[in-house]
Coordinates of C-alpha atoms in Angstrom, one line a residue:
Chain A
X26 CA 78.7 -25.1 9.9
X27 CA 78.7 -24.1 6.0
X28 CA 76.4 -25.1 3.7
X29 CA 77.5 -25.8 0.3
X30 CA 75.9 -23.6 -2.8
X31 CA 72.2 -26.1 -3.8
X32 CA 70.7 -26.4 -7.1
X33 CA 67.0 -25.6 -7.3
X34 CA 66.8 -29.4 -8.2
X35 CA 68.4 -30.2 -5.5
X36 CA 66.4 -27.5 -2.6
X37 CA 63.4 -29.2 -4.3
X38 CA 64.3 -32.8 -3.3
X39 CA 64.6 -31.5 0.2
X40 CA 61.7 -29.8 0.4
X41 CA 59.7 -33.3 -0.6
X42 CA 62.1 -35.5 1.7
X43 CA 61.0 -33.0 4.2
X44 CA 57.4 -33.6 4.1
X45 CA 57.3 -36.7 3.5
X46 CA 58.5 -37.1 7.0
X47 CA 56.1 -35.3 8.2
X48 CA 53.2 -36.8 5.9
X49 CA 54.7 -40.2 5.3
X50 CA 51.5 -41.2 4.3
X51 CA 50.9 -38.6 1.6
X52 CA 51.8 -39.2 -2.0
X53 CA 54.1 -36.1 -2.5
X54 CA 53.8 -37.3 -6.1
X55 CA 50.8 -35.9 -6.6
X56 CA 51.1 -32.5 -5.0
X57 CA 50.6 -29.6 -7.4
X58 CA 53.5 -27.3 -6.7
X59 CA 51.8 -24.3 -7.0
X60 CA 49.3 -25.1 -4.4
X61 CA 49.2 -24.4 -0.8
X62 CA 51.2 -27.4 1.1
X63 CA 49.4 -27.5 4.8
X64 CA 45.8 -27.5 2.6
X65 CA 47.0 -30.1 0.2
X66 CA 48.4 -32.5 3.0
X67 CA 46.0 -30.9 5.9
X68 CA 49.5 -29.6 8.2
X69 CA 48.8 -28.5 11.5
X70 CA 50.6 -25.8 13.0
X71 CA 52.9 -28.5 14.9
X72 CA 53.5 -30.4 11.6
X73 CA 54.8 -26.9 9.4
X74 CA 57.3 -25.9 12.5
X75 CA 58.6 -29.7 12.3
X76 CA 58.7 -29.1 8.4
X77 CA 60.6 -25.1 8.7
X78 CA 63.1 -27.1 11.6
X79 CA 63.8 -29.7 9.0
X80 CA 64.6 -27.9 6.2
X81 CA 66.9 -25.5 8.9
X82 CA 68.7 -28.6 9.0
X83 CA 69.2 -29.6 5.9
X84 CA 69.9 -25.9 4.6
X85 CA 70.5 -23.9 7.9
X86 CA 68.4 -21.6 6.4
X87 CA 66.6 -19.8 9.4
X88 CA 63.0 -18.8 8.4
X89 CA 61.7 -15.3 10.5
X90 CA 57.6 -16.6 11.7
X91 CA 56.8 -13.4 9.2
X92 CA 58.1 -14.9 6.3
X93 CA 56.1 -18.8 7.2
X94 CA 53.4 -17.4 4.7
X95 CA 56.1 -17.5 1.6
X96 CA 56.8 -21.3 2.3
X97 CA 52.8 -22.0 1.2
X98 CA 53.6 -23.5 -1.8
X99 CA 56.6 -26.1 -2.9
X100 CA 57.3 -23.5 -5.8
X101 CA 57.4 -21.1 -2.6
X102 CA 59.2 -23.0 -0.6
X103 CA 61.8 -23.7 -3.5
X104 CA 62.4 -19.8 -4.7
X105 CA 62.6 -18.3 -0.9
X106 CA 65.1 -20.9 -0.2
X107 CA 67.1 -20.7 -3.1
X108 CA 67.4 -16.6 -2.7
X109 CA 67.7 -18.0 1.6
X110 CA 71.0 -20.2 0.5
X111 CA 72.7 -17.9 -2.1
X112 CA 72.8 -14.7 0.4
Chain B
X30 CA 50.1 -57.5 27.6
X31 CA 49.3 -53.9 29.1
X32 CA 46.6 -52.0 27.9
X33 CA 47.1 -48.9 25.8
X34 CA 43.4 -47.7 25.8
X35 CA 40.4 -48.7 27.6
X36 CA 38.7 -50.4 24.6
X37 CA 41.8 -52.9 23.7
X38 CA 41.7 -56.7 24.2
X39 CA 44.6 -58.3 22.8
X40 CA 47.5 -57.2 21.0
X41 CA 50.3 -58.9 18.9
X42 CA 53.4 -59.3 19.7
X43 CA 55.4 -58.5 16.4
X44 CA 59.2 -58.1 17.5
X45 CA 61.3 -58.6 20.7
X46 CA 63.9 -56.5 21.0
X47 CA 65.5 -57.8 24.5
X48 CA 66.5 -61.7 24.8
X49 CA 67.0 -63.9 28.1
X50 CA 70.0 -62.5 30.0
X51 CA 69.5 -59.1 28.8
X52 CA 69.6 -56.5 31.4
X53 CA 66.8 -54.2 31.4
X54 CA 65.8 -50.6 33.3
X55 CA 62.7 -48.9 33.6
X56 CA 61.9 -46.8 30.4
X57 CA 63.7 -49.7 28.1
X58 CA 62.0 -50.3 25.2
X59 CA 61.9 -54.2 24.7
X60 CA 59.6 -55.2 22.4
X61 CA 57.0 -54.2 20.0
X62 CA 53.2 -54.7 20.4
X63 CA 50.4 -54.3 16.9
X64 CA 47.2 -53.1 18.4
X65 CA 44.5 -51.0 16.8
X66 CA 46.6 -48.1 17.3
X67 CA 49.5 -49.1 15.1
X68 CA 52.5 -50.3 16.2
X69 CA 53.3 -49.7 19.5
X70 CA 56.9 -49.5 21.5
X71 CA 56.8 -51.6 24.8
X72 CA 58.7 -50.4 27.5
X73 CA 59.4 -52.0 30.6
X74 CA 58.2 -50.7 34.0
X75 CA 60.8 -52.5 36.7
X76 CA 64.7 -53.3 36.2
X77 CA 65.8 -57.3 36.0
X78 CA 67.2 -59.7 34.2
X79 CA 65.2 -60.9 31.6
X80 CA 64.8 -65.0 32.2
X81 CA 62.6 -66.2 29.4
X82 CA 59.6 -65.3 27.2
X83 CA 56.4 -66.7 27.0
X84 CA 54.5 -65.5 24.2
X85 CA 56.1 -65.6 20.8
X86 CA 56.7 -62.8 17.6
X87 CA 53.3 -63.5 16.2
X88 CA 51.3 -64.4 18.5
X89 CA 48.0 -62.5 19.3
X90 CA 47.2 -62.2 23.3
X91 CA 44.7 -61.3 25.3
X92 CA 45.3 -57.9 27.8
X93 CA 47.0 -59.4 31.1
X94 CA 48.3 -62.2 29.4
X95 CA 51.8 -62.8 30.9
X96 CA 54.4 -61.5 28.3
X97 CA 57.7 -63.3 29.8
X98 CA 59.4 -62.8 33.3
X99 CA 62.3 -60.6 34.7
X100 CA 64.7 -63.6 36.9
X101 CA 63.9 -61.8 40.3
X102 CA 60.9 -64.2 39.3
X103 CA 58.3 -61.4 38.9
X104 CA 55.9 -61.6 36.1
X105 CA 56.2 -58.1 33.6
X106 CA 55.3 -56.8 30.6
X107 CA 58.4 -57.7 29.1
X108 CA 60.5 -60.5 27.1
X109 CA 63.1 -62.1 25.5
X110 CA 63.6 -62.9 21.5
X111 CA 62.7 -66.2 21.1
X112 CA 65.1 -69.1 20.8
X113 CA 66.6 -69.5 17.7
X114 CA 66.1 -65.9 16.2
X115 CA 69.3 -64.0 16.6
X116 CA 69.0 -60.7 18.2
X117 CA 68.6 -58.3 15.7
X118 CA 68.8 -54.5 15.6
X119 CA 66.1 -53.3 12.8
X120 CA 65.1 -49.9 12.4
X121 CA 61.2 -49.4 12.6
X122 CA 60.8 -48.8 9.0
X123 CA 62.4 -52.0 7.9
X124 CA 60.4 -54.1 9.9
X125 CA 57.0 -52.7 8.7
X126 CA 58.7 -52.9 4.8
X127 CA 59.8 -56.4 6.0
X128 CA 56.2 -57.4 7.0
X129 CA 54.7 -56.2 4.1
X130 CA 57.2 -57.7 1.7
X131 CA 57.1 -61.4 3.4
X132 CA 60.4 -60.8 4.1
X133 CA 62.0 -62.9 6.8
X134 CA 64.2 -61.1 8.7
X135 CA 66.1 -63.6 10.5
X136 CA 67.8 -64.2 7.1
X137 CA 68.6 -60.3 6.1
X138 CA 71.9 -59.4 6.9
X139 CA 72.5 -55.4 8.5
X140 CA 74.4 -52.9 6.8
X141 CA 73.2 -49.7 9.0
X142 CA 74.7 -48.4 12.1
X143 CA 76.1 -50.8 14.7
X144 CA 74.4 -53.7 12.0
X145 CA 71.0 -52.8 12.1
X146 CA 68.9 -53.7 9.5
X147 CA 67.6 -50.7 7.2
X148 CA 65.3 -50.3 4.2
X149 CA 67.8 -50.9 1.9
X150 CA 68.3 -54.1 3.7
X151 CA 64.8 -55.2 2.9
X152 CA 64.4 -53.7 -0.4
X153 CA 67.5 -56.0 -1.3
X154 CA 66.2 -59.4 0.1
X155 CA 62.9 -58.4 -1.3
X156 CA 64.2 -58.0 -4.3
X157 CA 66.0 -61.6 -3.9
X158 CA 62.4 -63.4 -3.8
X159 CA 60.3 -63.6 -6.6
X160 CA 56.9 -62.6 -6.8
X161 CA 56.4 -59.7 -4.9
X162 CA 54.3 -57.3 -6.5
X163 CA 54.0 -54.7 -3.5
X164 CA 57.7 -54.3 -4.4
X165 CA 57.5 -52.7 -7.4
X166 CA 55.1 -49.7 -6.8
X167 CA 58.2 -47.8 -5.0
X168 CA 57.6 -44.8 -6.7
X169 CA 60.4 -43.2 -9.1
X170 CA 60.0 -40.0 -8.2
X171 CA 61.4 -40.4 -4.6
X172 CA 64.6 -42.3 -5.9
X173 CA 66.7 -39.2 -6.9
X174 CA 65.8 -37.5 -3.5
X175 CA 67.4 -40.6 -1.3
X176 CA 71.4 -39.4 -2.1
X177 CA 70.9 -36.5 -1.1
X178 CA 68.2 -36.9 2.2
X179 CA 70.8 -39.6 3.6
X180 CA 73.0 -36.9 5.6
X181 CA 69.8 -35.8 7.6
X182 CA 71.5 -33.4 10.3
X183 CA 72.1 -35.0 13.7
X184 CA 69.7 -32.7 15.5
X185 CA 66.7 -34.0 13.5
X186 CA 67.5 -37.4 14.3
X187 CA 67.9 -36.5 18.0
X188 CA 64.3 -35.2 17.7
X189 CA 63.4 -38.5 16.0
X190 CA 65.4 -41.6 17.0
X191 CA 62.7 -43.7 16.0
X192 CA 62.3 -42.8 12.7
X193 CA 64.4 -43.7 9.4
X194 CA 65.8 -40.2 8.2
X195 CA 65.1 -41.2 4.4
X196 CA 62.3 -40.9 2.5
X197 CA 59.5 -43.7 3.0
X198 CA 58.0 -45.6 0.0
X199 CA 55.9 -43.6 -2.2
X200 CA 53.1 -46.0 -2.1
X201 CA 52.7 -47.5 0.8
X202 CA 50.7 -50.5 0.9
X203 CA 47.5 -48.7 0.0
X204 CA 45.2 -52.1 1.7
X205 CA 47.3 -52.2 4.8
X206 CA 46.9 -48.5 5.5
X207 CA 43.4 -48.7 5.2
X208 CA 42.9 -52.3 7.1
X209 CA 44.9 -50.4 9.7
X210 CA 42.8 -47.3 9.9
X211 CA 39.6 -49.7 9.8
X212 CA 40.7 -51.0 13.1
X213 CA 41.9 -47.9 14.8
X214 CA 38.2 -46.3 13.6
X215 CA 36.4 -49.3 15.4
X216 CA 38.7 -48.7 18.4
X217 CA 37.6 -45.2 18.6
X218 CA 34.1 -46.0 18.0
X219 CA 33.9 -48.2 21.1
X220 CA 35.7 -45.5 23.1
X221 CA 33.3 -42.6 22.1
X222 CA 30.0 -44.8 22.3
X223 CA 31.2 -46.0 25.6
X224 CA 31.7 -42.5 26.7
X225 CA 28.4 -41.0 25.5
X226 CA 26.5 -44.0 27.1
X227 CA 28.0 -44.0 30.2
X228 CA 29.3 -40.5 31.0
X229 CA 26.6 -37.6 31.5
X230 CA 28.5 -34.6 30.3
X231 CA 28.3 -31.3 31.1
X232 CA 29.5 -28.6 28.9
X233 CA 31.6 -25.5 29.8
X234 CA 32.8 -22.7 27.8
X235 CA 34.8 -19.6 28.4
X236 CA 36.6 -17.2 25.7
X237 CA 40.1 -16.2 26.4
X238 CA 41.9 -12.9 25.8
X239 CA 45.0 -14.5 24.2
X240 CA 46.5 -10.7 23.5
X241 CA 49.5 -10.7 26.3
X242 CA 50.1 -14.5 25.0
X243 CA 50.6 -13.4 21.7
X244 CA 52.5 -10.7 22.4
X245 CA 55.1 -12.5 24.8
X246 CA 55.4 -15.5 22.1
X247 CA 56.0 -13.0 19.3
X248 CA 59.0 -10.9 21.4
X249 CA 60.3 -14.7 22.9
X250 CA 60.9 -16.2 18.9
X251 CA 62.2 -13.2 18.0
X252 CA 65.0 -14.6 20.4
X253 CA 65.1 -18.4 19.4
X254 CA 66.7 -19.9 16.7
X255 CA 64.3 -22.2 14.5
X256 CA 64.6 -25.3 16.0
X257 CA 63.4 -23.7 19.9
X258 CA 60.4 -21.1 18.6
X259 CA 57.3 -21.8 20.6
X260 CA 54.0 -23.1 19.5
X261 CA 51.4 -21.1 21.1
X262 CA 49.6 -24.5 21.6
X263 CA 52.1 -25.1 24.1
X264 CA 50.9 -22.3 25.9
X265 CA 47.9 -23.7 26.4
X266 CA 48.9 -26.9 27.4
X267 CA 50.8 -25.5 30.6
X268 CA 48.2 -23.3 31.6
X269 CA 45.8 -26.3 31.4
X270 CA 48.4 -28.4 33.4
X271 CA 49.2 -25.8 35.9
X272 CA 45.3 -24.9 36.0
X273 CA 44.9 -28.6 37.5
X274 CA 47.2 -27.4 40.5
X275 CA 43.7 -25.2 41.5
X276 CA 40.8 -27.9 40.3
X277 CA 42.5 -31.2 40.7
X278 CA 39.0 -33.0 40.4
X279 CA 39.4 -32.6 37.0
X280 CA 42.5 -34.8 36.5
X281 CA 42.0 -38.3 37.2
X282 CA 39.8 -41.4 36.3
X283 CA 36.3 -42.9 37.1
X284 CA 36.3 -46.3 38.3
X285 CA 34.3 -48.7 40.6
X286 CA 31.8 -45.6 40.9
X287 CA 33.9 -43.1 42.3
X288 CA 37.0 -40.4 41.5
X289 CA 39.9 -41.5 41.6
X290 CA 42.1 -38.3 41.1
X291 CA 45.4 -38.5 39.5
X292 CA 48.4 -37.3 41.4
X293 CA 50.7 -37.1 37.9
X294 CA 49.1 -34.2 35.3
X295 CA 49.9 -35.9 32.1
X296 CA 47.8 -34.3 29.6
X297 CA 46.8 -36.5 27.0
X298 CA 47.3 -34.3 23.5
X299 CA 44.2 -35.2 20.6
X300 CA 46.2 -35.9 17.5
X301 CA 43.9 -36.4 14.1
X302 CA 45.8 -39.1 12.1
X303 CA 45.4 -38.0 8.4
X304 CA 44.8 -41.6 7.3
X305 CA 41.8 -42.0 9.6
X306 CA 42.5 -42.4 12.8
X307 CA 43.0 -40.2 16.4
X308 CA 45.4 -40.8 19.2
X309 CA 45.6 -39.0 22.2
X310 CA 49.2 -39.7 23.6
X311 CA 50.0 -38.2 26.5
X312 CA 53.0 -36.0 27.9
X313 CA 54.4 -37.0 31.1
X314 CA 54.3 -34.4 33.8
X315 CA 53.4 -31.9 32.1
X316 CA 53.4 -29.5 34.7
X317 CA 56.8 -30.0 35.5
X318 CA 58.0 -28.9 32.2
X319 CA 59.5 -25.9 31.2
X320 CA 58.2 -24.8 27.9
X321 CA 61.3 -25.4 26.1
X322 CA 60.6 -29.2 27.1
X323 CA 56.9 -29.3 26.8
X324 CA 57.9 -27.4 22.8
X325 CA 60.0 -30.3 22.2
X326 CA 57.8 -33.3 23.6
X327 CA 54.8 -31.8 21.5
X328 CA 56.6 -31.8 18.3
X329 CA 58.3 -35.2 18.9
X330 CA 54.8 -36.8 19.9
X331 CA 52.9 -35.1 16.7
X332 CA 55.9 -36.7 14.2
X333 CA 56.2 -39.6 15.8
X334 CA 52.1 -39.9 16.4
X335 CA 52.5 -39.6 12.4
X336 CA 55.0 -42.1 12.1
X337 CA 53.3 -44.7 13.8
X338 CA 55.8 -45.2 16.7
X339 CA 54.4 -43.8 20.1
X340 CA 55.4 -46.0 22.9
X341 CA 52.6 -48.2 25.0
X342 CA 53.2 -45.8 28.2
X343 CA 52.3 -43.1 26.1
X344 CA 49.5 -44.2 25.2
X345 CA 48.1 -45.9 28.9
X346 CA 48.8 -42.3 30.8
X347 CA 47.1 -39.9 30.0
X348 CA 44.9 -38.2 33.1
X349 CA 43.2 -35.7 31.3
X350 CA 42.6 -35.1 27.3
X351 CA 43.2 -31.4 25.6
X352 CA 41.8 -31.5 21.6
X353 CA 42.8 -28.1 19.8
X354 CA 40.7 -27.2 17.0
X355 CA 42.3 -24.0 16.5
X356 CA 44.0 -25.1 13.1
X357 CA 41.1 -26.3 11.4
X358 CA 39.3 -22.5 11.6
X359 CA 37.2 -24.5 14.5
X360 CA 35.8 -21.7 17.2
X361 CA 34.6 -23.9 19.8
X362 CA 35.2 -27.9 20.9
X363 CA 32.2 -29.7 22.8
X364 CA 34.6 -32.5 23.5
X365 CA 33.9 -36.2 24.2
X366 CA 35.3 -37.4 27.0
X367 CA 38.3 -40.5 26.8
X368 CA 36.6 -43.1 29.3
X369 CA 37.7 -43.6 32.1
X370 CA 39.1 -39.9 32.4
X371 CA 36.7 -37.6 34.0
X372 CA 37.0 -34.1 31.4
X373 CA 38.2 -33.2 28.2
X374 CA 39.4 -29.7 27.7
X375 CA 39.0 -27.8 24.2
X376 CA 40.4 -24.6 22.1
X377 CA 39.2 -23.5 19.2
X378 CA 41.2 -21.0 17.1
X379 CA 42.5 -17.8 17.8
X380 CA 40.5 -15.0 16.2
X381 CA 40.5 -11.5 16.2
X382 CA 36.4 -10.2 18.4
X383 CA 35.2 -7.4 19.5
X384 CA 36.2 -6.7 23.8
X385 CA 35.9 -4.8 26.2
X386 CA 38.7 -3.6 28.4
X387 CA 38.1 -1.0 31.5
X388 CA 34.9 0.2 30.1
X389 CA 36.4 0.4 26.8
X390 CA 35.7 -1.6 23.2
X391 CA 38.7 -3.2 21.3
X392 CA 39.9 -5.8 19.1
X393 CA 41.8 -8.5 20.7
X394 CA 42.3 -12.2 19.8
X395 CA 40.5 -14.3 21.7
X396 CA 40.7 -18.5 22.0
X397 CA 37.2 -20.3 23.1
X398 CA 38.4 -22.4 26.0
X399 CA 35.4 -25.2 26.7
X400 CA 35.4 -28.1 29.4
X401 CA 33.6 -31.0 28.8
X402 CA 33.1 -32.5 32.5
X403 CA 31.6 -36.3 33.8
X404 CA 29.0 -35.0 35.9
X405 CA 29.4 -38.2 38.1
X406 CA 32.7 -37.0 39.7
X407 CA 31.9 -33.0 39.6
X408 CA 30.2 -30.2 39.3
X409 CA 29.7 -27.2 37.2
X410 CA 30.9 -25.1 40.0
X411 CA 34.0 -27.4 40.0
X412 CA 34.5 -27.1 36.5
X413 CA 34.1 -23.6 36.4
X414 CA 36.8 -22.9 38.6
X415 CA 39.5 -25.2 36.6
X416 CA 38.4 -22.8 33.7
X417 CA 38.8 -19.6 35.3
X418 CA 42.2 -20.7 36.5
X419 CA 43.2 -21.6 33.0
X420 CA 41.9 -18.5 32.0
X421 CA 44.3 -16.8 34.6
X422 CA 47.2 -18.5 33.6
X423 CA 47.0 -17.7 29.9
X424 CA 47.5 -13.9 31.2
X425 CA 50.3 -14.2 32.4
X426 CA 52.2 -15.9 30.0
X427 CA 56.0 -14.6 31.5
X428 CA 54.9 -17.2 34.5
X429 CA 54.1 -20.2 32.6

């Protein structure tokens, strides 16, 4: 399976569509980007592997357990992906 | 109507999803039940033919009440659409939108797979009547996401076959939410002051070298692909389960004054609902699962616990309750039990103590296992011994 070349635009859409399956009761609207995700919408540990999986699937990007700590923020999540996609 | 928690007295019928004629199996999902805990799937415990239903969409029943009957004349829990309403596929999502929106489905017309009805469904016939405010507040930011969230890969939707792979609404119906969570708060609030007058608890604790466990789950994700890595709480869970194997007493129900133990282990997992509520769904069997299974049913039940779609056996099942603390920085749980169960097991979270080891000090990680028991149906001694094993499991983490 390839995955085609993503905008950060675009890796940032995913990211949101991601969580809000996991928090659909959240408004991702309001999240500040810079800020840690599971403290902002209060993630368990079961929630953030359902949110790595999904965005596997949407990017087959595979993210190593050591690197879960860059995915703290949606600015995070956006630039480890990015670099994740392109190499 | 079944039962889906010891403090429930009627429930709603809101959809039917089987009609008369329709052949059913056990594990079918025919129908959908509102209770204080959400929306609930109902499945069907026997196979038939469905002959008619007796209580209409709508209609709010007492538990017991008679739902509709299977044509080997046996009364069940299940039913048919009634009469005149066409049978209808309609994903979860669309029917809560649809009942929020005062939309009437009967006259939407499917364009999802196999004809289903789908949010966009909804969102069009909504947009058909006039005057409906709740409409508008779909947020804007979540529109340019939707092209490109629609081709969700398979194996998400495998995972989640009940739940719409695009975005939800950005604002929800902020009243309904919190009606909801109102009821679900009283629900619990019976439970727990039920439990606390009733049930004289005795209180176990017990702290956990969680070092080989640790080690074991580090080397095994090393090896798995995303989608398979292990939660540690899953470790937990079978070591609980498979503790049970040593201390049945623990596993089973009080009722007409004595203990009635459980012969299926299905652990019932505590699950804090963000907008107010806790579940405690259980997982069939768990025992009998390998951890690759038991990984995949605790992920499925959390998102799905989330989503508001567990199904009604889920919820009736569970034999004994395990809360996990561990990711709110918690050390220890002094649980309450889930009347009529008899214990409630608790972890706290994993932290790095001082231990000793052959006459030596290190630092290991360590996990505060506690038992909350009903002293009616044992004893400390009892307890104890279900704790130990669990403690004994967790060390050898290979054989779990």
């Amino acid at each position: 399976m390839t995955f085609p070349v993503q905008t950060s635009t675009v890796i940032h859409d995913i990211v949101l569509a991601a969580l809000s399956r996991i928090a659909p009761e959240a408004a991702l609207g309001q999240l500040d980007p810079g800020e840690d995700i599971r403290e902002q919408l209060d993630l368990d540990s079961v929630d953030f592997l359902n949110f790595v999986v999904a965005l596997h699937g949407e990017l087959g990007v595979e993210v190593p357990e050591a690197d879960y700590r860059k995915l703290r923020t949606i600015d995070g999540c956006v630039r480890y992906l990015m670099a994740a996609v392109k190499s | 109507m079944p039962s889906l928690g010891t403090d429930m007295r009627a429930g709603t019928v809101v959809e039917w999803r089987v009609r008369a004629g329709d052949t059913v199996k056990r594990g079918d999902v025919v129908g959908v039940v509102e209770t204080d805990k959400g929306a609930i799937d109902l499945e069907i415990f026997q196979a038939g033919v469905v002959d008619r239903v007796l209580v209409p969409v709508g209609e709010e029943v007492p538990v017991g009440t008679v739902l509709a009957l299977l044509r080997d004349g046996m009364a069940t829990a299940a039913g048919i659409e009634r009469g005149a309403v066409e049978h209808q596929r309609v994903s979860p999502l669309a029917r809560k939108m649809a009942t929020e929106m005062h939309v009437d489905l009967s006259k939407v017309s499917g364009t999802g797979t196999g004809g289903a009805i789908c949010r966009d469904d909804v969102l069009r016939a909504a947009a058909a009547v006039p005057a409906l405010p709740q409409v508008t507040p779909v947020a804007p930011e979540v529109k340019p996401v939707l092209p490109e969230v629609k081709p969700v890969l398979p194996q998400v939707r495998q995972v989640l076959p009940d739940v719409e792979p695009v975005a939800r609404p950005q604002a929800p119906d902020r009243t309904k939410i919190a009606v909801q969570a109102a009821a679900m708060r009283r629900a619990v609030a019976a439970a727990m002051s039920r439990s606390n007058r009733d049930i004289p608890h005795y209180y176990l604790e017990t702290a956990i070298d969680m070092q080989r466990c640790l080690d074991w789950l580090r080397e095994a994700n090393l090896q798995r692909s995303v989608t398979d890595r292990l939660l540690p709480a899953v470790l937990l869970l079978k070591a609980v389960a498979l503790a049970v194997h040593e201390a049945p007493d623990v596993n089973g129900f009080w009722a007409d004054g004595q203990l009635e133990v459980s012969e299926g282990i299905n652990l019932g997992v505590a699950i804090s609902l963000r907008t107010g509520g806790l579940v405690t769904p259980a997982i069939h069997d768990t025992d009998m699962l390998r951890l690759d299974e038991l990984n995949a049913a605790l992920k499925d039940l959390v998102q799905r616990a989330r989503a508001g779609s567990l199904r009604s056996s889920e919820l009736a099942d569970g034999t004994l309750t395990v809360t996990n603390l561990g990711d709110q920085g918690v050390e220890k749980v002094f649980g309450v039990i889930y009347p009529p169960q008899v214990a409630l097991v608790g972890f706290g979270t994993v932290k790095e103590r001082p231990w000793a080891v052959d006459g030596l000090l290190g630092v290991r990680p360590i996990v505060i296992g506690t038992l909350a028991g009903d002293h009616r149906a044992t004893d400390g001694h009892r307890g104890g011994l279900f704790l130990a094993a669990v403690d004994r499991m967790l060390q050898h983490p290979e054989a779990l």
